[in-house]
Coordinates of N, CA, C and O and ligand atoms in Angstrom, one line a residue:
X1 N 0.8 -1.2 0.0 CA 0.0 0.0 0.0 C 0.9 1.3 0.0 O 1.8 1.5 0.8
X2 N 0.6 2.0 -1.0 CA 1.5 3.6 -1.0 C 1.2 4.7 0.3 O 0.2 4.4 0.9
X3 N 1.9 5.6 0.5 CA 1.6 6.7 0.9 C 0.5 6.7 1.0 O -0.3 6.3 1.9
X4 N 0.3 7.3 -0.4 CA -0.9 8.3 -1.3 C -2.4 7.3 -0.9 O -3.4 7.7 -0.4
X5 N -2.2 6.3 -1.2 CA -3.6 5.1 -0.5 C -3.9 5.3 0.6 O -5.1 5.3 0.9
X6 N -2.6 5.7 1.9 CA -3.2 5.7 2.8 C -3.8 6.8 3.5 O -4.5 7.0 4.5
X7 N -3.3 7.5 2.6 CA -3.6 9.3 2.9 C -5.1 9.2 2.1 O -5.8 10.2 2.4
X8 N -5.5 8.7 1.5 CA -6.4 8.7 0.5 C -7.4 8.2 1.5 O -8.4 8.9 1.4
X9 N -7.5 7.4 2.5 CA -8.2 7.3 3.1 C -9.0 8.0 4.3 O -10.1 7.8 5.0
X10 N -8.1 8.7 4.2 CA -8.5 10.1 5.5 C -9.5 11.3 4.0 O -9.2 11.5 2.8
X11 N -10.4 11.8 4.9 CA -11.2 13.1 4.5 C -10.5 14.4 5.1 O -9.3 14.2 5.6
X12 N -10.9 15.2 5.2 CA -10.6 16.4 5.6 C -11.4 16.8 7.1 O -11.1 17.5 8.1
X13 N -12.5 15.9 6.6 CA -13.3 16.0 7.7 C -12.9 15.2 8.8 O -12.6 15.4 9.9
X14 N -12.8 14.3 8.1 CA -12.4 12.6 9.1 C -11.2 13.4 10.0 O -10.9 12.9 11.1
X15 N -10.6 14.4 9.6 CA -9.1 15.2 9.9 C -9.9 16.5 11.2 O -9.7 16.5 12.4
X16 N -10.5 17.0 10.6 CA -11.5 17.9 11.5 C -11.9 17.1 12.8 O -11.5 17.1 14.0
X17 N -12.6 16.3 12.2 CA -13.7 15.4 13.6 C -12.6 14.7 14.6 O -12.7 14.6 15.8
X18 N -11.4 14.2 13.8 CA -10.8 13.4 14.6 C -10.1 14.3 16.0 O -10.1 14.2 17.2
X19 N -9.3 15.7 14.8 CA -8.7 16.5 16.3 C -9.6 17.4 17.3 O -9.2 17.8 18.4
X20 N -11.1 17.6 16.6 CA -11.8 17.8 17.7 C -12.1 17.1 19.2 O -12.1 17.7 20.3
X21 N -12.1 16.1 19.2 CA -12.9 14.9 20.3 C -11.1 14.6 21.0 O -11.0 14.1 22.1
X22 N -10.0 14.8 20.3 CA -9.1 13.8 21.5 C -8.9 13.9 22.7 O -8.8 15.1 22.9
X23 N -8.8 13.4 23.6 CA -9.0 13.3 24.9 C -7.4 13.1 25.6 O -6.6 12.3 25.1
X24 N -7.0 13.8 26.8 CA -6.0 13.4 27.4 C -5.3 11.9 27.6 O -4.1 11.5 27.6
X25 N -6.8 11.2 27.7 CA -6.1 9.7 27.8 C -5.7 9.4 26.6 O -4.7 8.8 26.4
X26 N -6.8 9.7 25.5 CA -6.1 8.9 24.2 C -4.7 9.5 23.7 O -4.0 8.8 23.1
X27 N -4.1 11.4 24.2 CA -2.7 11.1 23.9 C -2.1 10.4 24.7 O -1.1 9.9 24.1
X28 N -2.3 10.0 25.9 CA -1.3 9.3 27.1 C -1.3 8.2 26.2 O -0.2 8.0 25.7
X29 N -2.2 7.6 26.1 CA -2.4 5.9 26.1 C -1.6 5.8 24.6 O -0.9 4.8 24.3
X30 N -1.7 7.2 23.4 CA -1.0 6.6 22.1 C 0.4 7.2 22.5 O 1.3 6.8 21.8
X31 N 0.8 8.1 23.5 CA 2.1 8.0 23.7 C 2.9 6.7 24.7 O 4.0 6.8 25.2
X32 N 2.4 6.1 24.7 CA 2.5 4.8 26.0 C 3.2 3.7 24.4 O 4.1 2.9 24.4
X33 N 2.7 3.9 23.6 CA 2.7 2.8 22.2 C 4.1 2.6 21.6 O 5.0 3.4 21.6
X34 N 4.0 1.6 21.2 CA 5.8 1.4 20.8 C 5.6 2.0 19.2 O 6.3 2.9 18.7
X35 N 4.5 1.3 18.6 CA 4.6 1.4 17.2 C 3.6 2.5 17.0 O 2.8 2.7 18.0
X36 N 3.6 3.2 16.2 CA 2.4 4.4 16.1 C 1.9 4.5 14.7 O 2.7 4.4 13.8
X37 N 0.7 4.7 14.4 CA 0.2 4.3 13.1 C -0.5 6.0 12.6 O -0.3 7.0 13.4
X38 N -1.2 6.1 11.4 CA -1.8 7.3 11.3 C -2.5 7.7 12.0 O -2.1 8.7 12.5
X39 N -3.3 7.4 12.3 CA -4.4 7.9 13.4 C -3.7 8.4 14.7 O -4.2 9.4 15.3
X40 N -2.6 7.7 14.9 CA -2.1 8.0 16.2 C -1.1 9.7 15.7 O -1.1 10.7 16.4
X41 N -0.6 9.7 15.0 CA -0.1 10.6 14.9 C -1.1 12.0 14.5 O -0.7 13.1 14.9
X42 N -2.2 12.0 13.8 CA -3.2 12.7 14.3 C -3.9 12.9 15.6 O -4.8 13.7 15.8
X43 N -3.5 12.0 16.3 CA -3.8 12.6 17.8 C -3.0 13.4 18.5 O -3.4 14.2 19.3
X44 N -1.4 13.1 18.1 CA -0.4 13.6 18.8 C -0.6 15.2 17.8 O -0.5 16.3 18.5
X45 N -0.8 15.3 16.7 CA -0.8 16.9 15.7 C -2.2 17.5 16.9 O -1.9 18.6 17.2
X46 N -3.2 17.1 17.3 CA -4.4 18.0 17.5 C -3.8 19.1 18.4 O -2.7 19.0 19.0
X47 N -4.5 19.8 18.3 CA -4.0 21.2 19.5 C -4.0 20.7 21.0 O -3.1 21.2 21.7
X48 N -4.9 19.4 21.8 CA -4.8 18.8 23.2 C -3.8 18.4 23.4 O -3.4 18.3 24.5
X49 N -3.1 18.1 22.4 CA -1.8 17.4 22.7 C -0.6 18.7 22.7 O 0.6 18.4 22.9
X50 N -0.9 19.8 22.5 CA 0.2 20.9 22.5 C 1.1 20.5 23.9 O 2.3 20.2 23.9
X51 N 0.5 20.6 25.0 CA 0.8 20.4 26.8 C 1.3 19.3 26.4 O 1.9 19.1 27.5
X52 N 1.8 18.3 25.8 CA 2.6 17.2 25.7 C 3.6 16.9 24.8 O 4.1 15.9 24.4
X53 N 3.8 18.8 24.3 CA 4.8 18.2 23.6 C 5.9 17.8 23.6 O 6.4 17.2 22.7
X54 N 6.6 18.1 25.0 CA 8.0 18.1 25.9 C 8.1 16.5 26.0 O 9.2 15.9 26.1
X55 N 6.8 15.7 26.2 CA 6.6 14.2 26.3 C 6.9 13.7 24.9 O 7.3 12.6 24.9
X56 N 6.8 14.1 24.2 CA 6.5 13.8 22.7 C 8.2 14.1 22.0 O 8.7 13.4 21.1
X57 N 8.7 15.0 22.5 CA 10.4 15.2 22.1 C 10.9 13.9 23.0 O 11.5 13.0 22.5
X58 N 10.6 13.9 24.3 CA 11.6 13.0 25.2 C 11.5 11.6 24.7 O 12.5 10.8 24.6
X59 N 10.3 11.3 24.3 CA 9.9 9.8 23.4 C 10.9 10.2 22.2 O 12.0 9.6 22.3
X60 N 10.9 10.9 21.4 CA 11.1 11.0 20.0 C 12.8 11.2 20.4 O 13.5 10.7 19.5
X61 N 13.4 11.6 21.4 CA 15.2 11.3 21.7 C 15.4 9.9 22.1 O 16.4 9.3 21.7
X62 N 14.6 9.3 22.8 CA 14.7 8.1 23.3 C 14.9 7.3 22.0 O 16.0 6.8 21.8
X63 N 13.8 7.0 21.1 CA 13.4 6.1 20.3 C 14.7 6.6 19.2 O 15.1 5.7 18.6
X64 N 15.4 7.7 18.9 CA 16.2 7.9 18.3 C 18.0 7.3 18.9 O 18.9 6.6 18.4
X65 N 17.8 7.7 19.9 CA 19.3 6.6 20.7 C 19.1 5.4 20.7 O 20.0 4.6 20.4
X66 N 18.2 5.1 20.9 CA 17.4 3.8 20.7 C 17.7 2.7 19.4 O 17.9 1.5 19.3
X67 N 17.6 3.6 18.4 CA 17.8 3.3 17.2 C 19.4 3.4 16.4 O 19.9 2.5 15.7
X68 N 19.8 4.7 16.8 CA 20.9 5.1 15.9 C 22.1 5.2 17.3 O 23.3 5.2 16.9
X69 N 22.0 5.3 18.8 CA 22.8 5.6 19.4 C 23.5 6.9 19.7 O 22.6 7.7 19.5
X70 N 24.3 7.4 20.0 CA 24.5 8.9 20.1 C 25.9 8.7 19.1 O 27.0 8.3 19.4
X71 N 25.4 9.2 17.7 CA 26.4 8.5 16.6 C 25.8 10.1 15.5 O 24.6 10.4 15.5
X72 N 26.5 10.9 14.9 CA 26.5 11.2 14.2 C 27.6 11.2 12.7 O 28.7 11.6 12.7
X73 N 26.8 10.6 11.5 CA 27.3 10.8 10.3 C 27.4 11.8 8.8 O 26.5 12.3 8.2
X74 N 28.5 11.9 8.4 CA 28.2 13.1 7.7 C 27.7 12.5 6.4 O 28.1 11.4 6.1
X75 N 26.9 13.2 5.5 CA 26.8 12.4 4.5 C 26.2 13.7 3.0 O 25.7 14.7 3.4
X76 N 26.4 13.5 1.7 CA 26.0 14.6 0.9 C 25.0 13.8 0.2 O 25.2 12.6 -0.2
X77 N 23.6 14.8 -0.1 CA 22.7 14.5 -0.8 C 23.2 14.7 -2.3 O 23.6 15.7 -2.9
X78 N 22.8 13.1 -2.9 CA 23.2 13.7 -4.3 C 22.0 13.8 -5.4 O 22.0 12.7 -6.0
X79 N 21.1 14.8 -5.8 CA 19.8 14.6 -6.3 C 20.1 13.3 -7.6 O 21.3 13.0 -7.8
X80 N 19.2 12.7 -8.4 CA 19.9 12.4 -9.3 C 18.3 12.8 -10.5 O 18.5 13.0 -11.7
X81 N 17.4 12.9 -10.1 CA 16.5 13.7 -11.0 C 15.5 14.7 -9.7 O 15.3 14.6 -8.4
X82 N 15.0 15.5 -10.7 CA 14.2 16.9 -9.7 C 12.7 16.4 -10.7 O 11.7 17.1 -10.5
X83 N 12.6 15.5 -11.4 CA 11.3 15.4 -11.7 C 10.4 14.7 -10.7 O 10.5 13.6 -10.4
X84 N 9.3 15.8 -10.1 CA 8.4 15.4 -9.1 C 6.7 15.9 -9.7 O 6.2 16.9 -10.3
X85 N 6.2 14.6 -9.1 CA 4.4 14.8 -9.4 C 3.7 16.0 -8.6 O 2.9 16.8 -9.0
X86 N 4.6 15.9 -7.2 CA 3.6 16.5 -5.9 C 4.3 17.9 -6.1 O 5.2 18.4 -6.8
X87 N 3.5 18.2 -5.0 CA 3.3 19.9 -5.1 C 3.6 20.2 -3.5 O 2.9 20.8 -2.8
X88 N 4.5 19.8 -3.2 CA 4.6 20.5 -1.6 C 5.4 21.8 -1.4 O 6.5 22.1 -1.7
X89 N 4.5 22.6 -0.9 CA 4.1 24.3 -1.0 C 6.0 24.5 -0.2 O 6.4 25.6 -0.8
X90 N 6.8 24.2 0.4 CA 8.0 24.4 1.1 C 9.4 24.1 -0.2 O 10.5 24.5 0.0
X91 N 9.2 23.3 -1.1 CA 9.7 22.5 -1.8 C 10.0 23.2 -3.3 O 9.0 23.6 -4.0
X92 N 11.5 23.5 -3.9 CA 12.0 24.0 -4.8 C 11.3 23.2 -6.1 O 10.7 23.8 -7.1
X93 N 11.5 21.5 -5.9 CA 11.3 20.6 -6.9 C 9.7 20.4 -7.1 O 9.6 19.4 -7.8
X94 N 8.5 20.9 -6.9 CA 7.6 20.8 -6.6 C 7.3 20.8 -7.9 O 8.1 21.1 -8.7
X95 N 6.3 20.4 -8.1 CA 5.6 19.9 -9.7 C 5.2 21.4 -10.3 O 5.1 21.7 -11.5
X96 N 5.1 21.9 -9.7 CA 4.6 23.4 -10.1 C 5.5 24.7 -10.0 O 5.1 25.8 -10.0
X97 N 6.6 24.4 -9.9 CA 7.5 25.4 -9.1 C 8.2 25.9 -10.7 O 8.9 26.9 -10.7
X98 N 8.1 25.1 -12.0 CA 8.5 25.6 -13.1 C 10.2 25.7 -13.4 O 10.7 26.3 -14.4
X99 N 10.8 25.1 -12.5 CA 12.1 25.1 -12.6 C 12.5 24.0 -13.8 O 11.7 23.1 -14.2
X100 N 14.0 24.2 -14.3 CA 14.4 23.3 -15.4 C 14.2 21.7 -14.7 O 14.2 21.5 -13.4
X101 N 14.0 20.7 -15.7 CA 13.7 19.5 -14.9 C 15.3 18.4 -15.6 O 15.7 18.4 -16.8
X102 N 15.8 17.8 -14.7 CA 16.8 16.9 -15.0 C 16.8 15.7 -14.8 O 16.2 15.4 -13.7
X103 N 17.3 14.9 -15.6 CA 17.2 13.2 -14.9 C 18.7 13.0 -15.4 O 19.1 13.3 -16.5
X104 N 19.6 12.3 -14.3 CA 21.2 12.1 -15.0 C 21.0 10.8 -15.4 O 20.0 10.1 -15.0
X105 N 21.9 10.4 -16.1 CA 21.9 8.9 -16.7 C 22.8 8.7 -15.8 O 23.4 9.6 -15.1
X106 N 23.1 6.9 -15.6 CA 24.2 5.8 -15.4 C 25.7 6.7 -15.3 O 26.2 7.1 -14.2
X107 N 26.3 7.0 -16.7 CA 27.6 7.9 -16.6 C 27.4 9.3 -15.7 O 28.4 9.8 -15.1
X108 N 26.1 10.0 -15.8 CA 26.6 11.4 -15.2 C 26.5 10.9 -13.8 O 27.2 11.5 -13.1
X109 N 25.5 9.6 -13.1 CA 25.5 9.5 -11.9 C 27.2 9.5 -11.1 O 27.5 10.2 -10.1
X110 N 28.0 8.5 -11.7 CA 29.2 7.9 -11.9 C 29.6 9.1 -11.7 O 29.9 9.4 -10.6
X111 N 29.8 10.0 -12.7 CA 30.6 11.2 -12.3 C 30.8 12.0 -11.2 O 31.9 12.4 -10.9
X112 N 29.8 12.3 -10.6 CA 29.2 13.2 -9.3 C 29.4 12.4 -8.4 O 29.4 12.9 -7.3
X113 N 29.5 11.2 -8.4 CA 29.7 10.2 -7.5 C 31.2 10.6 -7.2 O 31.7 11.0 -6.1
X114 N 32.0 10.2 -8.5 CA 33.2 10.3 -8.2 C 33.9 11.7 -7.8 O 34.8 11.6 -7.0
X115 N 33.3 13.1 -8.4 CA 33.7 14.2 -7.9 C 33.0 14.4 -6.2 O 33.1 15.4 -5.4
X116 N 32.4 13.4 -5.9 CA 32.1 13.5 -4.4 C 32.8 12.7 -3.4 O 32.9 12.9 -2.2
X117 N 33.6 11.7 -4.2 CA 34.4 10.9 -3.7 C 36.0 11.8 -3.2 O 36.9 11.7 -2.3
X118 N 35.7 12.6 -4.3 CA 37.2 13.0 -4.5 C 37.5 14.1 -3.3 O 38.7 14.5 -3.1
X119 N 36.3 14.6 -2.3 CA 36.2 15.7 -1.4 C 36.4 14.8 -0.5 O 36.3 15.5 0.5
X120 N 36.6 13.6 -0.1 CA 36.4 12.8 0.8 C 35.8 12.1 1.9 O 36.1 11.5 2.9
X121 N 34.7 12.5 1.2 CA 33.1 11.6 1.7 C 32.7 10.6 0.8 O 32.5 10.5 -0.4
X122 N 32.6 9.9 1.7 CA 32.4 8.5 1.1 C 31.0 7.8 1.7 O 30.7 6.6 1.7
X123 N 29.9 9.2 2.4 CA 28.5 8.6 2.3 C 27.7 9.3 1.3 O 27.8 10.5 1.4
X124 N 26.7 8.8 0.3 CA 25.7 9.3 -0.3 C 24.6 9.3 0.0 O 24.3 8.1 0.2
X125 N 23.5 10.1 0.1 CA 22.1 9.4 -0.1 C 21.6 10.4 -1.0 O 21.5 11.6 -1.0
X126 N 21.1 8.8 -2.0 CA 20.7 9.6 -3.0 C 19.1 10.1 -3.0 O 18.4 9.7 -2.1
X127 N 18.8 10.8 -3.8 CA 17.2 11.4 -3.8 C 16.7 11.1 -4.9 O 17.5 10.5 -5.6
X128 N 15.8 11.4 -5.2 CA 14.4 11.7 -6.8 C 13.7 12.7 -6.4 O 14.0 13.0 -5.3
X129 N 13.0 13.3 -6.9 CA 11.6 13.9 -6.7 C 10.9 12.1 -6.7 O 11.2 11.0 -6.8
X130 N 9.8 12.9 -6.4 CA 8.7 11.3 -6.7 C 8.0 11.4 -8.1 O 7.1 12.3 -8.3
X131 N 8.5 10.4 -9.2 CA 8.0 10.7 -10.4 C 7.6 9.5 -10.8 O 8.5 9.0 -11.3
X132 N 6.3 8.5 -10.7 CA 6.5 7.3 -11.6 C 7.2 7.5 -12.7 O 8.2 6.7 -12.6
X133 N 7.3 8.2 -14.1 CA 7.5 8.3 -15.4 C 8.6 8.5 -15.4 O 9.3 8.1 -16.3
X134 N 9.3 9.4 -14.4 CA 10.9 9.3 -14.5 C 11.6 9.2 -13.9 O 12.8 9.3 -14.3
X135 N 11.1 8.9 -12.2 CA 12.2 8.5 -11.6 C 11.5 7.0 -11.3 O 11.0 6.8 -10.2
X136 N 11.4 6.2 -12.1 CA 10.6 4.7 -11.1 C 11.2 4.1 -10.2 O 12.4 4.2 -10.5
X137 N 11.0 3.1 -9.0 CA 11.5 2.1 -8.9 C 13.1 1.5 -9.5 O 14.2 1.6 -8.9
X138 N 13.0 0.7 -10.9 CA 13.5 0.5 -12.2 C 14.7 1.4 -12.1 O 15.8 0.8 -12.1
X139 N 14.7 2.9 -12.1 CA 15.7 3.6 -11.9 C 16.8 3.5 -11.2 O 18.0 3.3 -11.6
X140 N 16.3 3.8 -10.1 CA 16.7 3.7 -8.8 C 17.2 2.4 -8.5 O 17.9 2.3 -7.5
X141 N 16.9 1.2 -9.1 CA 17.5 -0.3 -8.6 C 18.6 -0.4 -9.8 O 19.4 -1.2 -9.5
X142 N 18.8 0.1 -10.7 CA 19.5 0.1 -11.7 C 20.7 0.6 -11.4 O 21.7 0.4 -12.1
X143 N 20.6 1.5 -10.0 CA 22.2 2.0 -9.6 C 22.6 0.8 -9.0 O 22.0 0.0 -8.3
X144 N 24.0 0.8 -9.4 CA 25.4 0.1 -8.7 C 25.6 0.2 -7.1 O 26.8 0.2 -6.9
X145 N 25.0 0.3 -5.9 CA 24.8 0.8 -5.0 C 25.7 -0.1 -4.2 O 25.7 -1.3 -4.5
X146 N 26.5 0.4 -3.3 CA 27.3 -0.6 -2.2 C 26.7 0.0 -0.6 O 27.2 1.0 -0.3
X147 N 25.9 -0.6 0.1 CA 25.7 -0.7 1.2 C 27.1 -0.2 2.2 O 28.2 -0.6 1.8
X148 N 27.0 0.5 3.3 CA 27.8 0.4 4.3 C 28.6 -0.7 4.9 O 29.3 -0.4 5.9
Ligands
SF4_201 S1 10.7 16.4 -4.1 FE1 9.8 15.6 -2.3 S2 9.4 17.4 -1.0 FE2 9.7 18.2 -3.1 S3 7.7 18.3 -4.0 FE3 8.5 16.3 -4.5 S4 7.7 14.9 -2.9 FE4 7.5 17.0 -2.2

């Protein structure tokens, strides 16, 4: 199931009615939860839950040491196309934003790879816009990629 499916399932309203009614116990009880699902994270967004937000960072440091440790890595984003569907209003690459659109092939990836290599960073993560038609899946598995 995508994103977009599952977002597709929420109304605007269903978004209204939900952050009207939350109740203190239901943020307690969905910050008590290991796993957190959509619904829960629109309980934690409603305005009742503002008074918890200090609960809501101290979870969210935990579960991050938790995860990654007190470890920081440097790493350079390397786009490899800016062709995107969506429209998010903060976002340069935005489907609407009218900027030039690029997709690199196989060789130009290689290159930028290697002129990133050459500064001496040796982590990438790469990006897309989200484009079925030109960034797919297919694309993206088609890189040479070496894991950590
Ligand atoms: S590139 Fe990412 S953040 Fe930017 S418009 Fe596309 S989906 Fe949104």
């Amino acid at each position: 199931m995508s994103f977009l499916d599952v977002l597709s399932r929420i109304s605007d309203e269903d978004i209204a009615k939900t952050l009207d009614v939350v109740t203190d116990d239901e943020i307690l009880s969905t910050l008590s939860k290991a796993v957190l699902d959509i619904d829960d994270a629109l309980i934690l967004l409603s305005p009742q839950a503002l008074p918890y937000l200090e609960d809501m960072a101290q979870l969210a440091h935990e579960r991050t040491v938790q995860q990654f440790g007190y470890t920081i890595q440097l790493f350079t984003p390397m786009y490899i196309s800016n062709y995107c569907d969506n429209g998010c209003v903060y976002c340069g690459y935005s489907h609407y934003s009218g900027i030039a659109r690029e997709k690199l092939s196989l060789k130009d990836i290689e290159l930028e790879a290697k002129a990133i290599a050459e500064t001496g960073l040796d982590q990438v993560l790469v990006l897309t816009g989200e484009s079925k038609s030109c960034s797919p899946p297919s694309y993206i598995k088609a890189l040479p990629m070496k894991n950590p």
